[in-house]
Coordinates of C-alpha atoms in Angstrom, one line a residue:
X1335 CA 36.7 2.5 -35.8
X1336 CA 32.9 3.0 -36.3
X1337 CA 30.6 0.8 -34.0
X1338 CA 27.8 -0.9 -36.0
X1339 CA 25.9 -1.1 -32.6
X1340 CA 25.9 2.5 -32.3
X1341 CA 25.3 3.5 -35.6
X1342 CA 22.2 1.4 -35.7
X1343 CA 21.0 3.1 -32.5
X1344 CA 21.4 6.8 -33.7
X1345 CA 19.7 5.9 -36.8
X1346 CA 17.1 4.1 -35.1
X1347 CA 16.5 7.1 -32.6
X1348 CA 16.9 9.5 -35.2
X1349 CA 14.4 7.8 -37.2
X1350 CA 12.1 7.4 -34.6
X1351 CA 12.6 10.7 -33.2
X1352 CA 11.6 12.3 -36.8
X1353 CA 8.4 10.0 -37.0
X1354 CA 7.4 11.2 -33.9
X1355 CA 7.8 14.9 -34.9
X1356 CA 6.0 14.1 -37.6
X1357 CA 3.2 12.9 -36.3
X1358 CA 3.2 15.2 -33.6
X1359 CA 3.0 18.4 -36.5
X1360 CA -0.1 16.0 -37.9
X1361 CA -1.5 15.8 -34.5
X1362 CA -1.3 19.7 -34.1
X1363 CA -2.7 20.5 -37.3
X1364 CA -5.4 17.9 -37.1
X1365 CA -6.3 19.1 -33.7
X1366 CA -6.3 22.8 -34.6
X1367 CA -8.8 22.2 -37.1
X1368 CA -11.0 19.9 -35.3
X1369 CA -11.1 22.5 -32.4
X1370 CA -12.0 25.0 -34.9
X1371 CA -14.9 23.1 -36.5
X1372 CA -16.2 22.1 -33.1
X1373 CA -16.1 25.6 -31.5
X1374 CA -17.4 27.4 -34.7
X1375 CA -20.6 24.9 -34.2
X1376 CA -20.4 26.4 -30.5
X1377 CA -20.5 29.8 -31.6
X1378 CA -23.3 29.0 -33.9
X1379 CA -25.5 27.1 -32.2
X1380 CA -25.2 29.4 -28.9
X1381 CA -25.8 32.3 -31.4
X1382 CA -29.0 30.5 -33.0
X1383 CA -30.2 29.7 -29.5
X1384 CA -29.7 33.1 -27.9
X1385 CA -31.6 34.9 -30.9
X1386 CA -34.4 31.8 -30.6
X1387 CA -35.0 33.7 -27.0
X1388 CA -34.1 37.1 -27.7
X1389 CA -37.2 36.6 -29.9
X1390 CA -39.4 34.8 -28.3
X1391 CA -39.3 37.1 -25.1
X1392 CA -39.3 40.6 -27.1
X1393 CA -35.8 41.7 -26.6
X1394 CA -35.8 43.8 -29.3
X1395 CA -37.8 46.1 -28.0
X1396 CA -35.6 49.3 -25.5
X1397 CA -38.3 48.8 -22.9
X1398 CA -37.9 45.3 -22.8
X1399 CA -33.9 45.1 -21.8
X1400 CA -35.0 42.4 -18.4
X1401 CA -35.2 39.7 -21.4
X1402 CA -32.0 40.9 -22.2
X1403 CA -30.2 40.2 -18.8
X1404 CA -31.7 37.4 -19.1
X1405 CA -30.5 36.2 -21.5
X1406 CA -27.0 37.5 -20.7
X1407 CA -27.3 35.2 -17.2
X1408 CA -28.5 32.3 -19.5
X1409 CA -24.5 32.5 -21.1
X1410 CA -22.4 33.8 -18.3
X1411 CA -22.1 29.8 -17.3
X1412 CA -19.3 30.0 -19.9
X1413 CA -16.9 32.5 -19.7
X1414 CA -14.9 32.2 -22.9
X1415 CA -18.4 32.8 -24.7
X1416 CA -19.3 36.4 -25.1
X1417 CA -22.2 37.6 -26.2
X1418 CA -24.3 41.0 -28.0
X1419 CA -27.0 41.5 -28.7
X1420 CA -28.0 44.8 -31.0
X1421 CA -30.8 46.3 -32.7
X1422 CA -30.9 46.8 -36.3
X1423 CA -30.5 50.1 -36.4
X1424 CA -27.3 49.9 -34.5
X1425 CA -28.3 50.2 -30.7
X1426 CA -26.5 47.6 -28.0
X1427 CA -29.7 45.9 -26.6
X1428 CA -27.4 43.5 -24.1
X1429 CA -24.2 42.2 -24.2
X1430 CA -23.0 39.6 -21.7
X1431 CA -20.5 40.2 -19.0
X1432 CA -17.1 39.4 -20.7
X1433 CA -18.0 41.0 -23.8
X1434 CA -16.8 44.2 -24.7
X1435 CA -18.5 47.5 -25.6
X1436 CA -17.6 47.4 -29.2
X1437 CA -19.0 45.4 -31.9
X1438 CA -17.5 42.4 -31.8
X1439 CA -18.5 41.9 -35.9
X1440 CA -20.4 43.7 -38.6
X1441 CA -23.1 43.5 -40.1
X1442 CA -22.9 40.4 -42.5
X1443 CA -24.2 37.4 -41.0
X1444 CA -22.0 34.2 -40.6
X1445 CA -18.6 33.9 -39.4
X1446 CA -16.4 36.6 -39.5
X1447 CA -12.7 37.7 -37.4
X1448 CA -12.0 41.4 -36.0
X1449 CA -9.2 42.5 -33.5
X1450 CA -10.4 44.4 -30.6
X1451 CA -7.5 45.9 -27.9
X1452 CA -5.2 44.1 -29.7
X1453 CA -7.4 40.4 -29.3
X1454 CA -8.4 38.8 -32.2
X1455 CA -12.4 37.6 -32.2
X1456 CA -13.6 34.5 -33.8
X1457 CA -17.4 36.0 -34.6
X1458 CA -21.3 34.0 -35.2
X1459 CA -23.9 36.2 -36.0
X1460 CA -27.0 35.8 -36.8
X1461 CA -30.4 38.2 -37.1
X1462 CA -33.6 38.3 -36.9
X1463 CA -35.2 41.0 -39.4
X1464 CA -38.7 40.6 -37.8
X1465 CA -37.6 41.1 -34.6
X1466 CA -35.3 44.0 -35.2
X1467 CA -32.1 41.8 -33.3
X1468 CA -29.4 40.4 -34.6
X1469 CA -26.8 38.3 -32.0
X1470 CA -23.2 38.1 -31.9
X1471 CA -21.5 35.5 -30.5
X1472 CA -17.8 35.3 -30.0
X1473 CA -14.6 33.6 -28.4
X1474 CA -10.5 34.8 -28.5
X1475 CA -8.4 33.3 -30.8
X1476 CA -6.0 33.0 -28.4
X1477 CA -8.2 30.9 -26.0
X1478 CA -8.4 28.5 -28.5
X1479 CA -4.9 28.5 -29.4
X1480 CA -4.2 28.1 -25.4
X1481 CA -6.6 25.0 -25.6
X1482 CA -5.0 23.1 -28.3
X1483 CA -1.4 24.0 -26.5
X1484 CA -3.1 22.4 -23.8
X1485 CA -3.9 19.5 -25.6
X1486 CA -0.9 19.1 -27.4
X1487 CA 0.9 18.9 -24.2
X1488 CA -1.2 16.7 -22.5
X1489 CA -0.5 14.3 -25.5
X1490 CA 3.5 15.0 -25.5
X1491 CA 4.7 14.4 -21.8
X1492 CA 4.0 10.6 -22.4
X1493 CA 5.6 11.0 -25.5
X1494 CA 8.3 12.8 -24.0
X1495 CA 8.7 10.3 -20.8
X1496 CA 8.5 7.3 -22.9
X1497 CA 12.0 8.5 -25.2
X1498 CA 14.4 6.9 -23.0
X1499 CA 12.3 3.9 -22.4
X1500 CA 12.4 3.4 -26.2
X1501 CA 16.3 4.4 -26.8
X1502 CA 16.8 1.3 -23.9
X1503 CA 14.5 -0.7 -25.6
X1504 CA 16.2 -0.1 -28.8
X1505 CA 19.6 -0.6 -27.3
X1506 CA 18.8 -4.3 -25.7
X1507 CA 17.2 -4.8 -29.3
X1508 CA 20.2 -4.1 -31.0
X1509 CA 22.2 -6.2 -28.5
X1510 CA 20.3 -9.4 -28.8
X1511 CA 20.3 -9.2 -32.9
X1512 CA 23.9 -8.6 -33.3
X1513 CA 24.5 -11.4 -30.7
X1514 CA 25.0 -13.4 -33.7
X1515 CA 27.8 -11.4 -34.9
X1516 CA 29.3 -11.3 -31.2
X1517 CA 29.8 -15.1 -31.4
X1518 CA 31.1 -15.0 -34.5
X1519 CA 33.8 -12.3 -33.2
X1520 CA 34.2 -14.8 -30.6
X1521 CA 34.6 -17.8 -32.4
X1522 CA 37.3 -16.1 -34.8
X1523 CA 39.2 -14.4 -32.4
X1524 CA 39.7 -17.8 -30.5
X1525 CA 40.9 -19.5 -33.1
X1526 CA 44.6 -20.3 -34.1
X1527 CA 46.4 -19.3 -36.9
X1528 CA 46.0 -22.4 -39.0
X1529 CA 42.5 -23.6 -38.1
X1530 CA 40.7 -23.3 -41.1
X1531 CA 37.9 -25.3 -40.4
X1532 CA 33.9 -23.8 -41.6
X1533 CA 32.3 -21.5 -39.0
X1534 CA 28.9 -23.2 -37.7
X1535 CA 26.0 -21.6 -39.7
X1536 CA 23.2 -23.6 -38.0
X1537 CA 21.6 -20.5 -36.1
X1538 CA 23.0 -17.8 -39.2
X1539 CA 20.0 -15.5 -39.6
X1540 CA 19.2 -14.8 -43.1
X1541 CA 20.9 -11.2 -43.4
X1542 CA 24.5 -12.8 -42.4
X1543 CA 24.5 -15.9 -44.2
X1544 CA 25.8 -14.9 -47.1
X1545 CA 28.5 -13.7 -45.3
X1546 CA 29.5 -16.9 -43.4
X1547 CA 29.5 -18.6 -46.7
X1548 CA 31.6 -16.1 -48.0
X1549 CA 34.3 -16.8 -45.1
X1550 CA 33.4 -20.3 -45.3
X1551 CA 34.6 -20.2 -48.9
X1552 CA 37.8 -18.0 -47.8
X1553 CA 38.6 -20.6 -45.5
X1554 CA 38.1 -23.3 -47.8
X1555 CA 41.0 -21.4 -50.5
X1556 CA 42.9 -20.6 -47.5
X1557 CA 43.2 -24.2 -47.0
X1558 CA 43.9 -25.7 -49.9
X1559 CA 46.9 -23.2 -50.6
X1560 CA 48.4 -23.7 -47.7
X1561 CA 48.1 -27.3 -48.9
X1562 CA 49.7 -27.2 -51.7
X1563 CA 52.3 -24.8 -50.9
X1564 CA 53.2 -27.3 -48.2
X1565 CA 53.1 -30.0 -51.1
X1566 CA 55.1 -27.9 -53.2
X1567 CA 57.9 -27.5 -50.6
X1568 CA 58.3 -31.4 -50.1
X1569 CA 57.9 -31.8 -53.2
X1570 CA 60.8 -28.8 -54.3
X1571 CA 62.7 -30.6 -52.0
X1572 CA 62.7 -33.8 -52.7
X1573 CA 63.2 -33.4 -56.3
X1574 CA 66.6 -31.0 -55.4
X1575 CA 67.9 -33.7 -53.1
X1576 CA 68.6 -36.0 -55.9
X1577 CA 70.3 -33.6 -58.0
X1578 CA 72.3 -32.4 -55.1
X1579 CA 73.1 -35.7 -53.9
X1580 CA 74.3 -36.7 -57.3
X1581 CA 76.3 -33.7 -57.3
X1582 CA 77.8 -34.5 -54.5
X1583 CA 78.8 -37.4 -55.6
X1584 CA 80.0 -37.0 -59.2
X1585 CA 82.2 -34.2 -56.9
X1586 CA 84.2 -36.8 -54.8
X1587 CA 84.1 -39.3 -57.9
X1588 CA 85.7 -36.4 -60.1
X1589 CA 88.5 -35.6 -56.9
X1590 CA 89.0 -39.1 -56.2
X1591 CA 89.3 -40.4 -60.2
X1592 CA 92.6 -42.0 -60.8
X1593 CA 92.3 -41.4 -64.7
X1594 CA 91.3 -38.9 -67.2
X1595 CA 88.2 -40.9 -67.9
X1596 CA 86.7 -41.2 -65.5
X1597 CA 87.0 -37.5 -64.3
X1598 CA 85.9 -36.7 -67.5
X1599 CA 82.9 -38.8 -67.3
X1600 CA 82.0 -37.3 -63.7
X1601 CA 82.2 -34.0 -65.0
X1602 CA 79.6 -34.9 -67.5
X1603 CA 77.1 -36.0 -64.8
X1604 CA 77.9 -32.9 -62.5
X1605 CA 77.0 -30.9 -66.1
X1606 CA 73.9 -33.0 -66.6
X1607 CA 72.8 -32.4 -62.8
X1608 CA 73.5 -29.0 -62.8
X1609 CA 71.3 -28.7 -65.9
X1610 CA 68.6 -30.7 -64.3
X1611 CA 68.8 -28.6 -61.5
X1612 CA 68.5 -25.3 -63.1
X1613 CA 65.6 -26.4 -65.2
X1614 CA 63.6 -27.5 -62.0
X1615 CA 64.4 -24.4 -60.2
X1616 CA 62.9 -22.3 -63.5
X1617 CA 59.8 -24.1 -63.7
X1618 CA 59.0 -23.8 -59.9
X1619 CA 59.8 -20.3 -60.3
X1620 CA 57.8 -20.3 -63.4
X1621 CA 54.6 -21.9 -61.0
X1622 CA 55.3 -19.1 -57.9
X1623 CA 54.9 -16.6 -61.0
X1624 CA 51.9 -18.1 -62.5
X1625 CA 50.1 -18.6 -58.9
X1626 CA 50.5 -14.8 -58.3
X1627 CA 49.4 -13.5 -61.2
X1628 CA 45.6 -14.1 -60.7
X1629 CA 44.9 -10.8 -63.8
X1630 CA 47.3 -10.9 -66.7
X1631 CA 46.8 -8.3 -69.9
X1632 CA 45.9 -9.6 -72.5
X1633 CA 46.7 -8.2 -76.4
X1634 CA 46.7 -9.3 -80.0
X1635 CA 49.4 -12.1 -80.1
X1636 CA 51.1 -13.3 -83.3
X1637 CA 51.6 -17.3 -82.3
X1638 CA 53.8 -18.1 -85.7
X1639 CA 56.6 -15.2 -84.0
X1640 CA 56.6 -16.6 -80.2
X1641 CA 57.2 -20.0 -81.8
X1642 CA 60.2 -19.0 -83.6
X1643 CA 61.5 -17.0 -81.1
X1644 CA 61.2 -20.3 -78.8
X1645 CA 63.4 -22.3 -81.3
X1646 CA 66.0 -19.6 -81.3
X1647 CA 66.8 -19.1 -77.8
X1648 CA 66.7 -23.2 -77.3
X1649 CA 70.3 -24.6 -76.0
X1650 CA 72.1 -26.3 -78.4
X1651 CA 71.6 -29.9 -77.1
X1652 CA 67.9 -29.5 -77.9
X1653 CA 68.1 -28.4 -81.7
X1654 CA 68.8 -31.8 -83.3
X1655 CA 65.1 -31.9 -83.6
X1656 CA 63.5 -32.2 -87.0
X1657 CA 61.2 -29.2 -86.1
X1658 CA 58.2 -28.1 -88.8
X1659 CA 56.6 -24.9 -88.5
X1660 CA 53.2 -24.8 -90.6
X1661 CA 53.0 -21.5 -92.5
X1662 CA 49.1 -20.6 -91.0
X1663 CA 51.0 -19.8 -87.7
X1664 CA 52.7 -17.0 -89.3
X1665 CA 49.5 -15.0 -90.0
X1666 CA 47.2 -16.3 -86.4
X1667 CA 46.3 -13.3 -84.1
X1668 CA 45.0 -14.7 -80.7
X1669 CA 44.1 -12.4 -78.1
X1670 CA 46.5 -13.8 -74.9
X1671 CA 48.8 -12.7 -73.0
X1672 CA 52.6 -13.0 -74.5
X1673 CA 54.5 -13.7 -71.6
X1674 CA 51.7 -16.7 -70.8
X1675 CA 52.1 -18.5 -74.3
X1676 CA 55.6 -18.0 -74.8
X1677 CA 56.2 -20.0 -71.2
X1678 CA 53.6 -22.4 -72.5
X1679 CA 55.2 -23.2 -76.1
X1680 CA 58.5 -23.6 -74.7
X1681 CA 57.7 -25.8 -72.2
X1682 CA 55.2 -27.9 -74.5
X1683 CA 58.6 -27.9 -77.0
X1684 CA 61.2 -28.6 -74.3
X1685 CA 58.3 -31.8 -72.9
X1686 CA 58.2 -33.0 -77.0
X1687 CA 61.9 -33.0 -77.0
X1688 CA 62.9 -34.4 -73.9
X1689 CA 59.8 -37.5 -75.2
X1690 CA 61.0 -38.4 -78.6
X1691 CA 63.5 -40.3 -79.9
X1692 CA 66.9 -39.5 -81.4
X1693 CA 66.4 -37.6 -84.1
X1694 CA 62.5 -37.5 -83.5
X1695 CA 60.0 -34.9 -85.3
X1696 CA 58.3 -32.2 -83.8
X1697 CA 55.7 -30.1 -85.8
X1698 CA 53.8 -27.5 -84.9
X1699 CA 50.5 -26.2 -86.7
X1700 CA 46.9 -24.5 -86.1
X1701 CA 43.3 -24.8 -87.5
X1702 CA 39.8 -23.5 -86.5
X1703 CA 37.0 -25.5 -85.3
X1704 CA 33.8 -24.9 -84.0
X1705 CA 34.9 -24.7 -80.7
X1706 CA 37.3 -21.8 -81.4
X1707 CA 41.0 -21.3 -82.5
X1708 CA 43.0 -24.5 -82.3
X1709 CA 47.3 -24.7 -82.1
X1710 CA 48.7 -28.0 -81.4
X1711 CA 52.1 -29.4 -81.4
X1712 CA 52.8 -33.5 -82.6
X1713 CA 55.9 -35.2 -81.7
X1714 CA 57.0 -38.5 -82.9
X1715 CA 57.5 -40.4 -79.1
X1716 CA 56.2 -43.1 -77.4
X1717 CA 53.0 -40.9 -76.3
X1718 CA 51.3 -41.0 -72.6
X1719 CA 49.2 -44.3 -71.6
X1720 CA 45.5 -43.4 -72.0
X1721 CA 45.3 -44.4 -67.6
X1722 CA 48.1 -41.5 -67.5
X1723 CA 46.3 -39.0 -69.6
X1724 CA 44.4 -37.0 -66.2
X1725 CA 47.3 -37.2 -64.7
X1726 CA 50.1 -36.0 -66.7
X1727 CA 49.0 -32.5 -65.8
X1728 CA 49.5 -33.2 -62.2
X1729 CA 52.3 -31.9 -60.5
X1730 CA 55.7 -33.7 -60.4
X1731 CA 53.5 -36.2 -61.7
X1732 CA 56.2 -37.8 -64.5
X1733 CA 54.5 -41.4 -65.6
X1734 CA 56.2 -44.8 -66.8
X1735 CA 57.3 -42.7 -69.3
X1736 CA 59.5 -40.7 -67.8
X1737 CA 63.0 -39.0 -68.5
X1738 CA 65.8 -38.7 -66.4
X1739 CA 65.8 -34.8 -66.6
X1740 CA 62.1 -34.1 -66.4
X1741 CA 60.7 -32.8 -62.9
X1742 CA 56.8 -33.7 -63.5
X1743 CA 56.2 -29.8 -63.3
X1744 CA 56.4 -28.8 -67.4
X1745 CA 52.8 -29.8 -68.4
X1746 CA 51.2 -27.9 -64.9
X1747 CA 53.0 -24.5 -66.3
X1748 CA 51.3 -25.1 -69.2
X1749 CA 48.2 -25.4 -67.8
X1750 CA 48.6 -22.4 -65.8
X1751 CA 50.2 -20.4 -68.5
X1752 CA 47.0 -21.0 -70.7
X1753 CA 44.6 -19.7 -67.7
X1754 CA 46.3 -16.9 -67.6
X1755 CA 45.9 -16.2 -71.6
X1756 CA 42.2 -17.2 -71.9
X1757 CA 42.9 -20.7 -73.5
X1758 CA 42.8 -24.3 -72.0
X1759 CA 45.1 -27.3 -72.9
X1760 CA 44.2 -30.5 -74.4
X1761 CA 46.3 -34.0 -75.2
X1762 CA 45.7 -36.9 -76.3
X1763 CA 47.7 -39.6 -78.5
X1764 CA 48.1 -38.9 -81.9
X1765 CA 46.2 -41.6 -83.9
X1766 CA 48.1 -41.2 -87.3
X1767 CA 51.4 -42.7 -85.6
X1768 CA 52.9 -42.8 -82.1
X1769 CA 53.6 -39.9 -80.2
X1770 CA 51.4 -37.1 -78.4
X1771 CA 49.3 -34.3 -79.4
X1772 CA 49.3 -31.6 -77.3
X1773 CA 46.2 -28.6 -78.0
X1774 CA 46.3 -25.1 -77.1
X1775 CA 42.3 -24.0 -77.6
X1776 CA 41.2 -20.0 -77.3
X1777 CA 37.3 -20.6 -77.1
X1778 CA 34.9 -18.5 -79.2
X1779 CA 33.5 -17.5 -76.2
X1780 CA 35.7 -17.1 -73.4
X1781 CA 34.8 -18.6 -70.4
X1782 CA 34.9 -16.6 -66.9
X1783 CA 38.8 -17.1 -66.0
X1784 CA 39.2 -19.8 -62.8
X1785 CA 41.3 -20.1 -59.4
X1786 CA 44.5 -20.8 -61.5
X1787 CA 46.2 -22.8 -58.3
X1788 CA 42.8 -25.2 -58.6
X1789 CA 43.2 -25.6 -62.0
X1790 CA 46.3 -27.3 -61.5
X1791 CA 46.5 -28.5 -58.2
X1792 CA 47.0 -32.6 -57.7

């Protein structure tokens, strides 16, 4: 596992390490060349000055060489100066005494470069027609390359000694930032499995807040669905400890029954319990399901065929509805996912059916609005009181209106079922006559899809 810590530090290093090679290459080329220019003017001011007195004393001249050594001891003070002095016509006059017996340049005035014994000579000269002289004055290139080594290492061995003063500086840096982070560590590692409460972001700096609140967030989902899964357990079990009390019950009544009757008529409740069992163990299967599947497909979805393949597979007992199917859904394309609307229609047809009267009618339909593409289901029951119509989508939430095999749980798959397929549900009373209006909306515009266990938790 990488370390943060010591990735930081390399790359700081590095980084620093490569500015200072930088700037050391700058240093060295700025220095050559300011060394240059400086001991160029050298060259040509000690050349201007030497043939000023060369001159002046009449050192062009053979009889006259005395002005010469003179002049020679006036240069000797420094030694990486060397000096010539020649005629015109090609005749050493005086040279001083580090300066060899060649020419050290030709005959152009100005600066000029020539390799004598294998030294290269950085050359000033200057003449005096007048006079008959012309002075040379030179210095190695290597003597000045040795001065600017010199230089440059005068100016690295700080450089150098100051590396691992900076690398510990850098390292107690890095410590106290990422102290933040170290108490985080802390603080997360101390805690037990089931404390979800927000980490402390008073002294957050800026560049790991938006993680906190990230966690923060995390922590805050964590919790609620461990919430409701707890719910959903007490719930599942109290609603299966009716059913299977019942059973029981109808068991020992049905053993136990002196007559045909009433065995019979136990039987029948043992059926109906059984029934009411199964139907609540599908639909909290149906919610595990839904709750896992945060990203559904979604495809080009005839609704007029997944409503009449929900009337076909629907038990007998539940087909003495008076059922209308209006042509238009027979020709709608929504773009859903199958699976999602066929739970959802069944379950809104099984909640119409277990609602209306004997007898009752049930009609199912579509139309576009505004707002998008619209299918809604009427049934002919009592309807949900307008206190009861935020809450009907609550789970196990069942209402005054309840029936004796509903679990509260049909209306929250359908909620959950149309998350998953890009629609939303809407109910209301139908105002035409009694009974409830239940709306399945696709948007024009989809909306960005939701937590689908906060859509439908209580």
């Amino acid at each position: 596992m990488s370390s943060l810590k010591h990735r930081l530090f390399f790359i700081l290093v590095a980084a620093t390490g490569v500015i200072w090679l930088a700037a050391t290459c700058w240093i060295y080329v700025g220095t050559s060349r300011e060394v240059e220019n400086v001991l160029d003017s050298r060259l040509q001011e000690a050349a201007r000055m030497v043939l000023s007195l060369a001159s002046s004393n009449g050192i062009g001249s053979p009889e006259k060489d005395a002005g010469a050594s003179h002049a020679t001891d006036y240069l000797t003070y420094e030694r990486q100066l060397s000096c010539q002095i020649w005629s015109l016509d090609g005749r050493l006059v005086a040279r001083s005494s580090g300066a060899p017996s060649e020419s050290l340049g030709d005959t152009r005035t100005g600066f000029s470069e020539r390799t004598i014994k294998g030294e290269t000579w950085r050359v000033f000269t200057a003449e005096d027609p007048v006079k008959n002289v012309r002075v040379l004055v030179g210095d190695r290139l290597g003597l000045r390359e040795a001065f600017v080594t010199d230089i440059m290492k005068g100016l690295a061995a700080p450089m150098l000694l100051t590396v691992p003063l900076l690398a510990l500086l850098i390292w107690a840096s890095l410590n106290r930032g990422l102290r933040p982070l170290q108490a985080l560590a802390r603080d997360l590692k101390c805690r037990n499995a089931d404390d979800m409460t927000p980490v402390e972001a008073g002294n957050v700096p800026a560049e790991i807040w938006p993680m906190v609140v990230s966690l923060n967030n995390l922590f805050g989902k964590v919790r609620d669905a461990l919430r409701h899964e707890r719910d959903m357990t007490a719930f599942a079990a109290h609603e299966l400890r009716t059913p299977l009390a019942g059973l029981r019950t109808q068991a020992q009544i049905a053993m136990t029954a002196p007559d045909q009757g009433t065995r019979e008529a136990a039987l029948r409740q043992i059926l109906f319990s059984v029934d009411r069992t199964a139907r609540l163990v599908r639909q909290l299967l149906a919610i595990v399901k839904l709750d896992s599947d945060r990203e559904t497909p979604r495809a080009p979805v005839c609704v007029g065929d997944v409503v009449q393949e929900v009337l076909r597979n629907l038990p007998p007992s539940d087909q003495d509805a008076d059922v209308a199917v209006d042509p238009t859904l027979r020709s709608l394309i929504v773009l859903t996912n199958r699976d999602a609307l066929l739970l959802a229609i069944r379950n809104l047809h099984e909640n119409a059916v277990r609602h209306m009267p004997q007898r009752g009618s049930i009609r199912w339909s579509a139309e576009s609005t505004k707002e998008g593409t619209l299918v809604f289901v009427e049934d002919s029951g009592p309807g949900v009181p307008e206190d009861e119509l935020e809450l009907i989508t609550n789970r196990f939430f069942r209402g005054r209106n309840k029936t004796a095999l509903g679990s509260g749980l049909g209306l929250s798959i359908v909620t959950l079922a149309l998350e998953a397929g890009g629609a939303r549900l809407r109910l209301g009373n139908r105002i035409d006559a009694s009974g409830l209006r239940a709306e399945m909306l696709w948007p024009r515009h989809p909306r960005p899809s939701k937590n689908l266990t906060s859509m439908a938790s209580p």
